[in-house]
mmCIF file of N, CA and C in Angstrom:
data_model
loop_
_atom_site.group_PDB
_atom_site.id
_atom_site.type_symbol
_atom_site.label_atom_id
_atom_site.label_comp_id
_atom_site.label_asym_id
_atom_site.label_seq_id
_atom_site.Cartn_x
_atom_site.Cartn_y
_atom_site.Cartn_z
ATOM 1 N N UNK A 1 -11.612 1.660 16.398
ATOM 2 C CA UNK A 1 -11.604 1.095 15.069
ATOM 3 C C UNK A 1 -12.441 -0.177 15.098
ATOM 4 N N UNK A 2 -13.336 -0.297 14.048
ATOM 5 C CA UNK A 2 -14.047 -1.726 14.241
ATOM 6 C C UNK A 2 -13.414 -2.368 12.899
ATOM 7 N N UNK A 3 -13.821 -3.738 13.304
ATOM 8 C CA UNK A 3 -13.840 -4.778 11.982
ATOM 9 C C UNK A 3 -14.757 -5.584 12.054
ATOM 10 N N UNK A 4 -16.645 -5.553 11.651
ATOM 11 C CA UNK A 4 -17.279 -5.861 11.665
ATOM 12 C C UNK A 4 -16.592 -7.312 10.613
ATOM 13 N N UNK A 5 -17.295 -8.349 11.238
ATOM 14 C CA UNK A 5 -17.039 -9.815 9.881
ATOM 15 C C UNK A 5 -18.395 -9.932 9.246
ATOM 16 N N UNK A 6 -18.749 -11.020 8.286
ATOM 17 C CA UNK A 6 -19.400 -11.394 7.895
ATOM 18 C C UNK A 6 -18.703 -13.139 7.113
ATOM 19 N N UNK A 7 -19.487 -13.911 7.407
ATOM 20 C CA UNK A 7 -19.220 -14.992 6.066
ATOM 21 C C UNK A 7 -20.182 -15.500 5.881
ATOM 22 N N UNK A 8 -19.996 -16.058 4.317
ATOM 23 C CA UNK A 8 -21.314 -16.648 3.979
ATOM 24 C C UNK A 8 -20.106 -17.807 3.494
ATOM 25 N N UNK A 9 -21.268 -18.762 3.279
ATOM 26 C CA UNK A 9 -21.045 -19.949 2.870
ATOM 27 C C UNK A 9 -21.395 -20.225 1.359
ATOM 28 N N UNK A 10 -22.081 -19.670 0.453
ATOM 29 C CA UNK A 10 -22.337 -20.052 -0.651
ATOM 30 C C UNK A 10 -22.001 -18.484 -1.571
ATOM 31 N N UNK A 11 -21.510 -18.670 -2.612
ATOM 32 C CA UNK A 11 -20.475 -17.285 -3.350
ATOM 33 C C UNK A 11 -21.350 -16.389 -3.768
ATOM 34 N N UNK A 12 -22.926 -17.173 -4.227
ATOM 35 C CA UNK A 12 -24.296 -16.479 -4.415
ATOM 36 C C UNK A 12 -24.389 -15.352 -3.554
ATOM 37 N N UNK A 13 -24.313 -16.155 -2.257
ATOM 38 C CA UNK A 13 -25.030 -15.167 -1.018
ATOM 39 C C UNK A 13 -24.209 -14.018 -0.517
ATOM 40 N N UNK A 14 -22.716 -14.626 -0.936
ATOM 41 C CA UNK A 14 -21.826 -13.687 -0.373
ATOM 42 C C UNK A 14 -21.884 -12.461 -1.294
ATOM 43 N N UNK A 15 -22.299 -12.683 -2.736
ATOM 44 C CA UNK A 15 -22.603 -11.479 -3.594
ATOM 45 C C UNK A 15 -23.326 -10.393 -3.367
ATOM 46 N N UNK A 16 -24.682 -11.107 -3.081
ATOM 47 C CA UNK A 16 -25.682 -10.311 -2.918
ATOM 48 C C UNK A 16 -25.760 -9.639 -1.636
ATOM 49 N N UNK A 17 -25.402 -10.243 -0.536
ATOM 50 C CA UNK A 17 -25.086 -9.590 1.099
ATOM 51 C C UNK A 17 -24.156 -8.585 0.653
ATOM 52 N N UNK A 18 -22.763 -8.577 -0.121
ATOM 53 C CA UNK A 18 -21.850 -7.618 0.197
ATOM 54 C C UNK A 18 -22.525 -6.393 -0.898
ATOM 55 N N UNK A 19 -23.269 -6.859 -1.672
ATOM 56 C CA UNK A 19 -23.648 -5.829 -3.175
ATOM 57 C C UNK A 19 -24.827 -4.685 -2.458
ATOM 58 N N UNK A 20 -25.758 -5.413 -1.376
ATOM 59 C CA UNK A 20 -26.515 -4.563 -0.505
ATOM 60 C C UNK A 20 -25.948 -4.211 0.488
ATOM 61 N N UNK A 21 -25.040 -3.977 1.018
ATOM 62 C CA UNK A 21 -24.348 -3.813 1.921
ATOM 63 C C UNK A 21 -23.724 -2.418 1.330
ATOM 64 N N UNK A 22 -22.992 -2.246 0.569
ATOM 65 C CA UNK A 22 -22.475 -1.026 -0.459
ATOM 66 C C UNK A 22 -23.610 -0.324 -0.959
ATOM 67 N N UNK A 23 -24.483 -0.843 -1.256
ATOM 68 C CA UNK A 23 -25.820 0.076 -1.396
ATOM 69 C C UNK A 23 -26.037 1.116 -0.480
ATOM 70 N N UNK A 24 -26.073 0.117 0.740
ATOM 71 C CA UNK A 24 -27.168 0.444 1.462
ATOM 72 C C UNK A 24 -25.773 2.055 1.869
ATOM 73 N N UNK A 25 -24.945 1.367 2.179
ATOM 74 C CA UNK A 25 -23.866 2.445 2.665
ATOM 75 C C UNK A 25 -24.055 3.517 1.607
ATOM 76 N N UNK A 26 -24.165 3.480 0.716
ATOM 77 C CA UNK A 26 -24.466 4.679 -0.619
ATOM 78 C C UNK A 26 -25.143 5.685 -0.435
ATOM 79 N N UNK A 27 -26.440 4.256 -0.454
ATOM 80 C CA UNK A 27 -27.797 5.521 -0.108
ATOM 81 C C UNK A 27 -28.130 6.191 1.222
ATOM 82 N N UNK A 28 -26.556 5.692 2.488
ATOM 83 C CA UNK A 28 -27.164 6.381 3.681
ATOM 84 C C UNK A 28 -26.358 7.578 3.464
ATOM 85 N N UNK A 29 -24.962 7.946 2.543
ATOM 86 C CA UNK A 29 -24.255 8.946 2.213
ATOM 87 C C UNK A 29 -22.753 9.327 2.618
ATOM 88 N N UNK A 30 -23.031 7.673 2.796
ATOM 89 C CA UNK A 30 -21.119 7.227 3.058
ATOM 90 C C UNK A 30 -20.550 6.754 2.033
ATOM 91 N N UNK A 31 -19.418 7.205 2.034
ATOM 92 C CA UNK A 31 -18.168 7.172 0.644
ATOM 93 C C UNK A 31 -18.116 5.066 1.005
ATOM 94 N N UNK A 32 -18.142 4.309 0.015
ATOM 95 C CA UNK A 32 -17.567 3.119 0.151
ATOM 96 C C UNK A 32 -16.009 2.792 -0.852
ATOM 97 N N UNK A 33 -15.420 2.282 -0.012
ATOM 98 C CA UNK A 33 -13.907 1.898 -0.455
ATOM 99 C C UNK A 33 -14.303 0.143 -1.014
ATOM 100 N N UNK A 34 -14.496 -0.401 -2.062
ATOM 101 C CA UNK A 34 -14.431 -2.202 -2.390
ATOM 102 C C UNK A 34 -13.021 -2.149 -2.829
ATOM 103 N N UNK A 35 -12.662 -3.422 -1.824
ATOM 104 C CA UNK A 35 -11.242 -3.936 -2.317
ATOM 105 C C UNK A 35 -11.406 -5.109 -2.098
ATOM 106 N N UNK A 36 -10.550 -6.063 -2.730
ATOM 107 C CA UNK A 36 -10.314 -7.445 -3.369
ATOM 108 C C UNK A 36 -8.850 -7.935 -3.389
ATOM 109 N N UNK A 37 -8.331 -8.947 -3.075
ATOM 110 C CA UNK A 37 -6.641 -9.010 -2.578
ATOM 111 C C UNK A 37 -6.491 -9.210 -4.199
ATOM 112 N N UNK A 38 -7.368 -10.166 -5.262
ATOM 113 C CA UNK A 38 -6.668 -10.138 -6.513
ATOM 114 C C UNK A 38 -7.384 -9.407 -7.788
ATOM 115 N N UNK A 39 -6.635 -9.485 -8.936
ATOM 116 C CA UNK A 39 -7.208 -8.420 -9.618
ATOM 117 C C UNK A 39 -8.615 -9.000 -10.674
ATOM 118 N N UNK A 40 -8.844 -10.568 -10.491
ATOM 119 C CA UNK A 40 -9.462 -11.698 -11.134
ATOM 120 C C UNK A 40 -10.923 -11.149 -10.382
ATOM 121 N N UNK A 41 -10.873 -11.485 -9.164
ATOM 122 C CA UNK A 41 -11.861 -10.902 -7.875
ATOM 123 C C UNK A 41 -12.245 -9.673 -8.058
ATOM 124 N N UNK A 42 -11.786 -9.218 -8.150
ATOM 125 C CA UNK A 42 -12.087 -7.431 -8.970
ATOM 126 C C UNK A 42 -12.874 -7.094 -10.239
ATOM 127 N N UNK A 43 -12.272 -8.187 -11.225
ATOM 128 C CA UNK A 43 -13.118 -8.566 -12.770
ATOM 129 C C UNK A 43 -14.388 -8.787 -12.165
ATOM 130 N N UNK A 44 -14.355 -9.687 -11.651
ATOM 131 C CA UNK A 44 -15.857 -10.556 -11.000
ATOM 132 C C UNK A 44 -16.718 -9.521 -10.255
ATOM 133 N N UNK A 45 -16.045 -8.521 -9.403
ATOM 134 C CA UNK A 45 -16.909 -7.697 -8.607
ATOM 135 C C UNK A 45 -17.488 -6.432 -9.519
ATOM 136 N N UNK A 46 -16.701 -5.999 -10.821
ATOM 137 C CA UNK A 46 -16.809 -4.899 -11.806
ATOM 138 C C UNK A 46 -18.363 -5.386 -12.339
ATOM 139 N N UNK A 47 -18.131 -7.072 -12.921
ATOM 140 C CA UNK A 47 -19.253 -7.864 -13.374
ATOM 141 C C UNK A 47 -20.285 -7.721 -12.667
ATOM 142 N N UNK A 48 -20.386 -7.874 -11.493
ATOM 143 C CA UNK A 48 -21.497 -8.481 -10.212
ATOM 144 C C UNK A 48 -21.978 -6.628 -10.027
ATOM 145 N N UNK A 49 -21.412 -5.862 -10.427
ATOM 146 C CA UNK A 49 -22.054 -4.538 -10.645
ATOM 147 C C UNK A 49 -21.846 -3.168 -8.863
ATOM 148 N N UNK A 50 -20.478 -3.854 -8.584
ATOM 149 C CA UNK A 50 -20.153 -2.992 -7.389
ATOM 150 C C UNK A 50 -19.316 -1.555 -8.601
ATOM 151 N N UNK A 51 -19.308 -0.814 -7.348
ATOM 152 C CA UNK A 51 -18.977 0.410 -7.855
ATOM 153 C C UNK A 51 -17.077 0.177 -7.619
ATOM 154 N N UNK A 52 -16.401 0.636 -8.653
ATOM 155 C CA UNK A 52 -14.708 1.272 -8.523
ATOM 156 C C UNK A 52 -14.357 -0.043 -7.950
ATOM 157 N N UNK A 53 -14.346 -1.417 -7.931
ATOM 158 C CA UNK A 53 -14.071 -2.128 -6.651
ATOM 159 C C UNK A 53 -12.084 -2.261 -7.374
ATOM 160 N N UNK A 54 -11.368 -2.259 -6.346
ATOM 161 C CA UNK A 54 -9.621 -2.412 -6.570
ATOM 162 C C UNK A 54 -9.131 -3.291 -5.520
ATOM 163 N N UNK A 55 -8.078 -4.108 -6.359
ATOM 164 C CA UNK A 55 -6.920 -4.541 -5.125
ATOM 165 C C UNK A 55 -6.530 -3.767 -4.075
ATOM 166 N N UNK A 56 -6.430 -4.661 -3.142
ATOM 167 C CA UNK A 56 -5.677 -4.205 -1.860
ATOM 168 C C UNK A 56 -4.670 -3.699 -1.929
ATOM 169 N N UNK A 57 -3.524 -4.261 -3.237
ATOM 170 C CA UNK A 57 -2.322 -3.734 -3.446
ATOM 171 C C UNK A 57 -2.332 -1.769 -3.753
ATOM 172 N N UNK A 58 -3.487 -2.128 -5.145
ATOM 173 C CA UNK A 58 -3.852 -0.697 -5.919
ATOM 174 C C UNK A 58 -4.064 0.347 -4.839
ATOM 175 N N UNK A 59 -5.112 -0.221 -3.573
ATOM 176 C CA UNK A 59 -5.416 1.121 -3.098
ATOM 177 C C UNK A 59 -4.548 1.392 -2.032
ATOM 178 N N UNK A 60 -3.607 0.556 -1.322
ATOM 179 C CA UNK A 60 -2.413 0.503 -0.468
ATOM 180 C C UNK A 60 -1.723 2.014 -0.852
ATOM 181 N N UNK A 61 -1.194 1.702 -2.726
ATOM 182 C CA UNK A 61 -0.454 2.417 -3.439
ATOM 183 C C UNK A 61 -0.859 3.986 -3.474
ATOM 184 N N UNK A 62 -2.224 4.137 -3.618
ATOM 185 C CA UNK A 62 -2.852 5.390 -3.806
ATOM 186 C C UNK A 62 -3.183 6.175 -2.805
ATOM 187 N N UNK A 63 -3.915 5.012 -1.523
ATOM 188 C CA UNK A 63 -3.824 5.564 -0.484
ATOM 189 C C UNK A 63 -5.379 6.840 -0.145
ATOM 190 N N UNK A 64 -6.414 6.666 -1.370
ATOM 191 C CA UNK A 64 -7.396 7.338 -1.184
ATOM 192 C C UNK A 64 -8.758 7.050 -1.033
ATOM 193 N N UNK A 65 -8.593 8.027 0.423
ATOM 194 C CA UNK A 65 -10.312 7.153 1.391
ATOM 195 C C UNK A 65 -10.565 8.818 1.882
ATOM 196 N N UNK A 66 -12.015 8.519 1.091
ATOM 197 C CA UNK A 66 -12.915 10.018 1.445
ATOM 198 C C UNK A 66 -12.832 9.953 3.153
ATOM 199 N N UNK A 67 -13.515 11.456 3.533
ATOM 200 C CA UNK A 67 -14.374 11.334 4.817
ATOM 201 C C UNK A 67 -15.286 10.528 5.274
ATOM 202 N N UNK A 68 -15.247 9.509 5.983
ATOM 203 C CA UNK A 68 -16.798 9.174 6.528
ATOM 204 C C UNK A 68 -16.483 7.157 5.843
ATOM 205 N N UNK A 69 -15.685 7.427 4.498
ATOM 206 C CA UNK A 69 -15.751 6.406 4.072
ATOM 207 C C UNK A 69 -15.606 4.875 4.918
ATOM 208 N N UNK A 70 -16.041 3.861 4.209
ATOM 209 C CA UNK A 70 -16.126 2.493 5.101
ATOM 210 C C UNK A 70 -15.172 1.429 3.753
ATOM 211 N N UNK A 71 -14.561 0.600 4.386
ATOM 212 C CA UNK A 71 -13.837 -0.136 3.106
ATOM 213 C C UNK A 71 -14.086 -1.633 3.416
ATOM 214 N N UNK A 72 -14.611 -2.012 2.185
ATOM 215 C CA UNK A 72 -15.458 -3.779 2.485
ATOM 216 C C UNK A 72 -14.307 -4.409 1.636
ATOM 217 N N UNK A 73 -13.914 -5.453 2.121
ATOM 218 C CA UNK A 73 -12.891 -6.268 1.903
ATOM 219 C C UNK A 73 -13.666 -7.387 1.727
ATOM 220 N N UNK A 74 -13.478 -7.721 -0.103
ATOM 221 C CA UNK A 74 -13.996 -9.394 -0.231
ATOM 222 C C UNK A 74 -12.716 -10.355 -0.154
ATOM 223 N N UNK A 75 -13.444 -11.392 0.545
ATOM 224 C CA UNK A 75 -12.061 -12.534 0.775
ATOM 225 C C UNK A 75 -10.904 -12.001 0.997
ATOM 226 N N UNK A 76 -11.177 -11.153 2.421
ATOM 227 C CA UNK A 76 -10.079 -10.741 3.108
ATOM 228 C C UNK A 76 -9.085 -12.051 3.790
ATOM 229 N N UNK A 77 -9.793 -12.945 3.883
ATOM 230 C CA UNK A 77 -8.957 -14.216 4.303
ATOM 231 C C UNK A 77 -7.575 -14.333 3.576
ATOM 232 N N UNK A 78 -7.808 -13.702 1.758
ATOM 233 C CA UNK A 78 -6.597 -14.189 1.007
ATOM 234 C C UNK A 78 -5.593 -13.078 1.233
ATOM 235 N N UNK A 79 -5.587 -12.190 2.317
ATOM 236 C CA UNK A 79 -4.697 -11.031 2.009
ATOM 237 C C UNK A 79 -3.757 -11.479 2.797
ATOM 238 N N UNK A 80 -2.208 -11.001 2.724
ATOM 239 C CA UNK A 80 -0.979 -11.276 3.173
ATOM 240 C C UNK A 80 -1.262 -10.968 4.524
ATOM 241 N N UNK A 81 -0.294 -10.987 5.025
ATOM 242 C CA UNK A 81 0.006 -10.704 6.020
ATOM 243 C C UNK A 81 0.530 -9.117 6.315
ATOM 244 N N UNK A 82 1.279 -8.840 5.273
ATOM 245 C CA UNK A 82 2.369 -7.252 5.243
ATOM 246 C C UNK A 82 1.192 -6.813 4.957
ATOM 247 N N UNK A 83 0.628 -7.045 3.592
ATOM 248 C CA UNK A 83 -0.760 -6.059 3.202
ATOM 249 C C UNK A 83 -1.917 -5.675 3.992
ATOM 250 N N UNK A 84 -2.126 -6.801 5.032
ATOM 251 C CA UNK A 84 -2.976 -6.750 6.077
ATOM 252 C C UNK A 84 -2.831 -5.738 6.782
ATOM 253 N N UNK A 85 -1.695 -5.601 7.401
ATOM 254 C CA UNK A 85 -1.245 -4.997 8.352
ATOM 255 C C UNK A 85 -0.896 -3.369 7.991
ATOM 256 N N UNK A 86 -0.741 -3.068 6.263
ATOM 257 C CA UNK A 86 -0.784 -1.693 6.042
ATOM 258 C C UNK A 86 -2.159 -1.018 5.895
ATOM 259 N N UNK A 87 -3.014 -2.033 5.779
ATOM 260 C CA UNK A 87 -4.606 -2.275 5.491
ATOM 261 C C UNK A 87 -5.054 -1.153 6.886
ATOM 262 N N UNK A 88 -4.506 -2.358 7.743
ATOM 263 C CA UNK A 88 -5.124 -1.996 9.631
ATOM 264 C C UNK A 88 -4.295 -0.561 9.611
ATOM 265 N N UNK A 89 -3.319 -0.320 9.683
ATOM 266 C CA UNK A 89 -2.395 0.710 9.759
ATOM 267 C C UNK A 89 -2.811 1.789 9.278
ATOM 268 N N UNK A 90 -3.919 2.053 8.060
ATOM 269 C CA UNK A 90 -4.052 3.353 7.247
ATOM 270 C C UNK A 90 -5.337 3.357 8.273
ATOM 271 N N UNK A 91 -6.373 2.665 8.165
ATOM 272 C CA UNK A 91 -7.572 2.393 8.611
ATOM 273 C C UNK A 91 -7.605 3.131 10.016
ATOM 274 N N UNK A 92 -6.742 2.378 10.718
ATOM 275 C CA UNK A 92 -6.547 3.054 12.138
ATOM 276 C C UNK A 92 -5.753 5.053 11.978
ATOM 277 N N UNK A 93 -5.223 5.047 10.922
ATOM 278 C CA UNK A 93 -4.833 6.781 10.835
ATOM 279 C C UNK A 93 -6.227 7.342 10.655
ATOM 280 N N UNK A 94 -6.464 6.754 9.609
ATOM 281 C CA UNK A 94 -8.146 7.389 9.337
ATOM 282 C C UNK A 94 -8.995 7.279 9.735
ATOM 283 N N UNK A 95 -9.144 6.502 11.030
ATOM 284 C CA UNK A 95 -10.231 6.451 12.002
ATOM 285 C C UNK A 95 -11.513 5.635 11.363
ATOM 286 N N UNK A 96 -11.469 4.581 10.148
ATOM 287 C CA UNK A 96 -12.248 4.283 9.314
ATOM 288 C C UNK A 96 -12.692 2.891 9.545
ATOM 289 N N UNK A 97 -14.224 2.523 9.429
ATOM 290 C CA UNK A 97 -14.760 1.102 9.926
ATOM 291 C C UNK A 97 -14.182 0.307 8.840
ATOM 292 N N UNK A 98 -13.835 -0.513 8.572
ATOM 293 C CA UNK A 98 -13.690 -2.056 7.859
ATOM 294 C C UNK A 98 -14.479 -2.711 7.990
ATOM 295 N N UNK A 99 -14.924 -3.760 7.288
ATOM 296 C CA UNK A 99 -15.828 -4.627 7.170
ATOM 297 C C UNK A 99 -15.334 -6.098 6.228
ATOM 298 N N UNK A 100 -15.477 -6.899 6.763
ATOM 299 C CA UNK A 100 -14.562 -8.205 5.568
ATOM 300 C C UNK A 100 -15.901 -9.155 5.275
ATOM 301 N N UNK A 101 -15.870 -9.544 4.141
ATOM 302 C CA UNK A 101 -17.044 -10.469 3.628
ATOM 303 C C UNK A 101 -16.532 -11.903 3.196
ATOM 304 N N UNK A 102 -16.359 -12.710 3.745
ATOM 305 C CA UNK A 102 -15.620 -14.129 2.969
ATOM 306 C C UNK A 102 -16.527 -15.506 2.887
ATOM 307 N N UNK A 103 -15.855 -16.325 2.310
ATOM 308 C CA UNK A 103 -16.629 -17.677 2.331
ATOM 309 C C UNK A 103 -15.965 -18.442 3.355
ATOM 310 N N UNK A 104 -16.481 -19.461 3.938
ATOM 311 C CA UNK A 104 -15.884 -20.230 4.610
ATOM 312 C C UNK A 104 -14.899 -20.313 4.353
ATOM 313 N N UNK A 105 -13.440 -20.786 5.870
ATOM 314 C CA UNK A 105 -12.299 -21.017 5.658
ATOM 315 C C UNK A 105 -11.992 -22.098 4.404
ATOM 316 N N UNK A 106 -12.622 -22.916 4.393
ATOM 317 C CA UNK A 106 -11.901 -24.345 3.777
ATOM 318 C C UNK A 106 -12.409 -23.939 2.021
ATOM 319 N N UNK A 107 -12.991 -22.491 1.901
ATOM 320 C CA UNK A 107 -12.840 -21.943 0.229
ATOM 321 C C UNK A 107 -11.626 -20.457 0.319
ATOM 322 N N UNK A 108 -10.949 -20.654 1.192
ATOM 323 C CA UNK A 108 -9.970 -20.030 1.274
ATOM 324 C C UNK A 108 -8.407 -20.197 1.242
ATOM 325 N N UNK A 109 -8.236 -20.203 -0.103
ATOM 326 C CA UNK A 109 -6.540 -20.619 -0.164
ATOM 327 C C UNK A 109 -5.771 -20.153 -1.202
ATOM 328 N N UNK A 110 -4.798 -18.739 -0.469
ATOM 329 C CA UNK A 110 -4.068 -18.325 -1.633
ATOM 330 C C UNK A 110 -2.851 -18.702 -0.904
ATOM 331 N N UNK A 111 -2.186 -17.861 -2.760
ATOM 332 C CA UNK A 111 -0.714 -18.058 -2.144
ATOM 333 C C UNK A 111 -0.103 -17.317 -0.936
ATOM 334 N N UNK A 112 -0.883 -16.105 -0.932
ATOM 335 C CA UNK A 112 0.186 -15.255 0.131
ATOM 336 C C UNK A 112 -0.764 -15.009 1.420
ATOM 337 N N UNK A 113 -1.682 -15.932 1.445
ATOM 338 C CA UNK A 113 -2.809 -16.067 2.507
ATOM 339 C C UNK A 113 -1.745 -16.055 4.085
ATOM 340 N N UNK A 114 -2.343 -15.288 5.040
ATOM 341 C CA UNK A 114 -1.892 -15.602 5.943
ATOM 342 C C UNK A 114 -3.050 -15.977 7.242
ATOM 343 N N UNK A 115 -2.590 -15.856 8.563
ATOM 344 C CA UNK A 115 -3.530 -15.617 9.813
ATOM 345 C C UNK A 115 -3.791 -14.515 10.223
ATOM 346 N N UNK A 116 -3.472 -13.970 9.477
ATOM 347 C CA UNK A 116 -3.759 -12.274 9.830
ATOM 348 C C UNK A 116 -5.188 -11.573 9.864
ATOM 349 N N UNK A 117 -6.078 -12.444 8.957
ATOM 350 C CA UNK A 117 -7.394 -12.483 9.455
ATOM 351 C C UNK A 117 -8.176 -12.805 10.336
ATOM 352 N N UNK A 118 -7.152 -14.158 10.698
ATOM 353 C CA UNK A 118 -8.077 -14.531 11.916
ATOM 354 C C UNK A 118 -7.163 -14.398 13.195
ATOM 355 N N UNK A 119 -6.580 -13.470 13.510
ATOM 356 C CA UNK A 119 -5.294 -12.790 14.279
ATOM 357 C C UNK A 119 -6.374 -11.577 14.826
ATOM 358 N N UNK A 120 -6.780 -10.871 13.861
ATOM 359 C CA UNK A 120 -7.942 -10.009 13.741
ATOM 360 C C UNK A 120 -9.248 -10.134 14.746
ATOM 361 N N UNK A 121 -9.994 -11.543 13.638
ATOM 362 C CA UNK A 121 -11.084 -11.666 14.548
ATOM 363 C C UNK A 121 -11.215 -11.981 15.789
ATOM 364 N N UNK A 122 -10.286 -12.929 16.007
ATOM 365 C CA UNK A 122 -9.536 -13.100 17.844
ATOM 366 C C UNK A 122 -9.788 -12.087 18.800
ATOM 367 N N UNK A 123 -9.424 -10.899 17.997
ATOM 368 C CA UNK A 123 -8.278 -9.601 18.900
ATOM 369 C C UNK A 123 -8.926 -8.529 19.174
ATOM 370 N N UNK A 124 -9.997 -8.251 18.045
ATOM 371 C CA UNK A 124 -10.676 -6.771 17.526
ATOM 372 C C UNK A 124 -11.849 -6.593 18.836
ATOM 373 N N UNK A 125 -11.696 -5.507 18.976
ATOM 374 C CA UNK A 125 -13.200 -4.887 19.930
ATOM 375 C C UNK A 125 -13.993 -4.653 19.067
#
């Protein structure tokens, strides 16, 4: 299982890196999963012109990831801890890459934020 990172530092860059990034995965003929821990972040990503993008909660609930698919997590920093961990949990059934796109730590602060991201980057092969 991988968890490739990425961060950018400015919200511009982090747009346009994660918006070609889903492209590019498109046009090579992989299913992409966009998820977002809130549903505000989601407005913004519908805007910024990503495809289907949903909460972490929404797709937890539904639970549907094509073959082959890859799931890019914006400001995975803000996801819980429990959610994290059902995140890694499906990911690892489905044998499926992850990828997280965030801004620097110190533009990272929710309520149900945990270390579970960076528990992650520590840990991951």
């Amino acid at each position: 299982m991988e968890f490739p990172f990425f961060e950018a530092v400015r919200a511009r860059a982090k747009v346009f890196v994660l918006r070609e990034l889903v492209e590019q995965l498109r046009q090579s003929g992989r299913g992409v999963v966009v998820l977002a821990p809130q549903r505000q972040q989601v407005v913004e990503m519908e805007k910024a012109g990503f495809p289907t993008p949903t909460t972490v909660a929404n797709f937890l609930i539904k639970r549907e990831l094509a073959d082959s698919a890859v799931i890019v997590v914006d400001e995975a920093g803000q996801i819980g801890g429990r959610q994290m961990l059902e995140l890694v949990r499906l990911i690892h059934e489905r044998q499926r890459t992850a990828g997280s796109l965030r801004r620097t730590r110190s533009a990272t602060r929710a309520v149900e934020a945990s270390d579970a991201l960076l528990a992650i980057e520590r840990h991951a092969e």
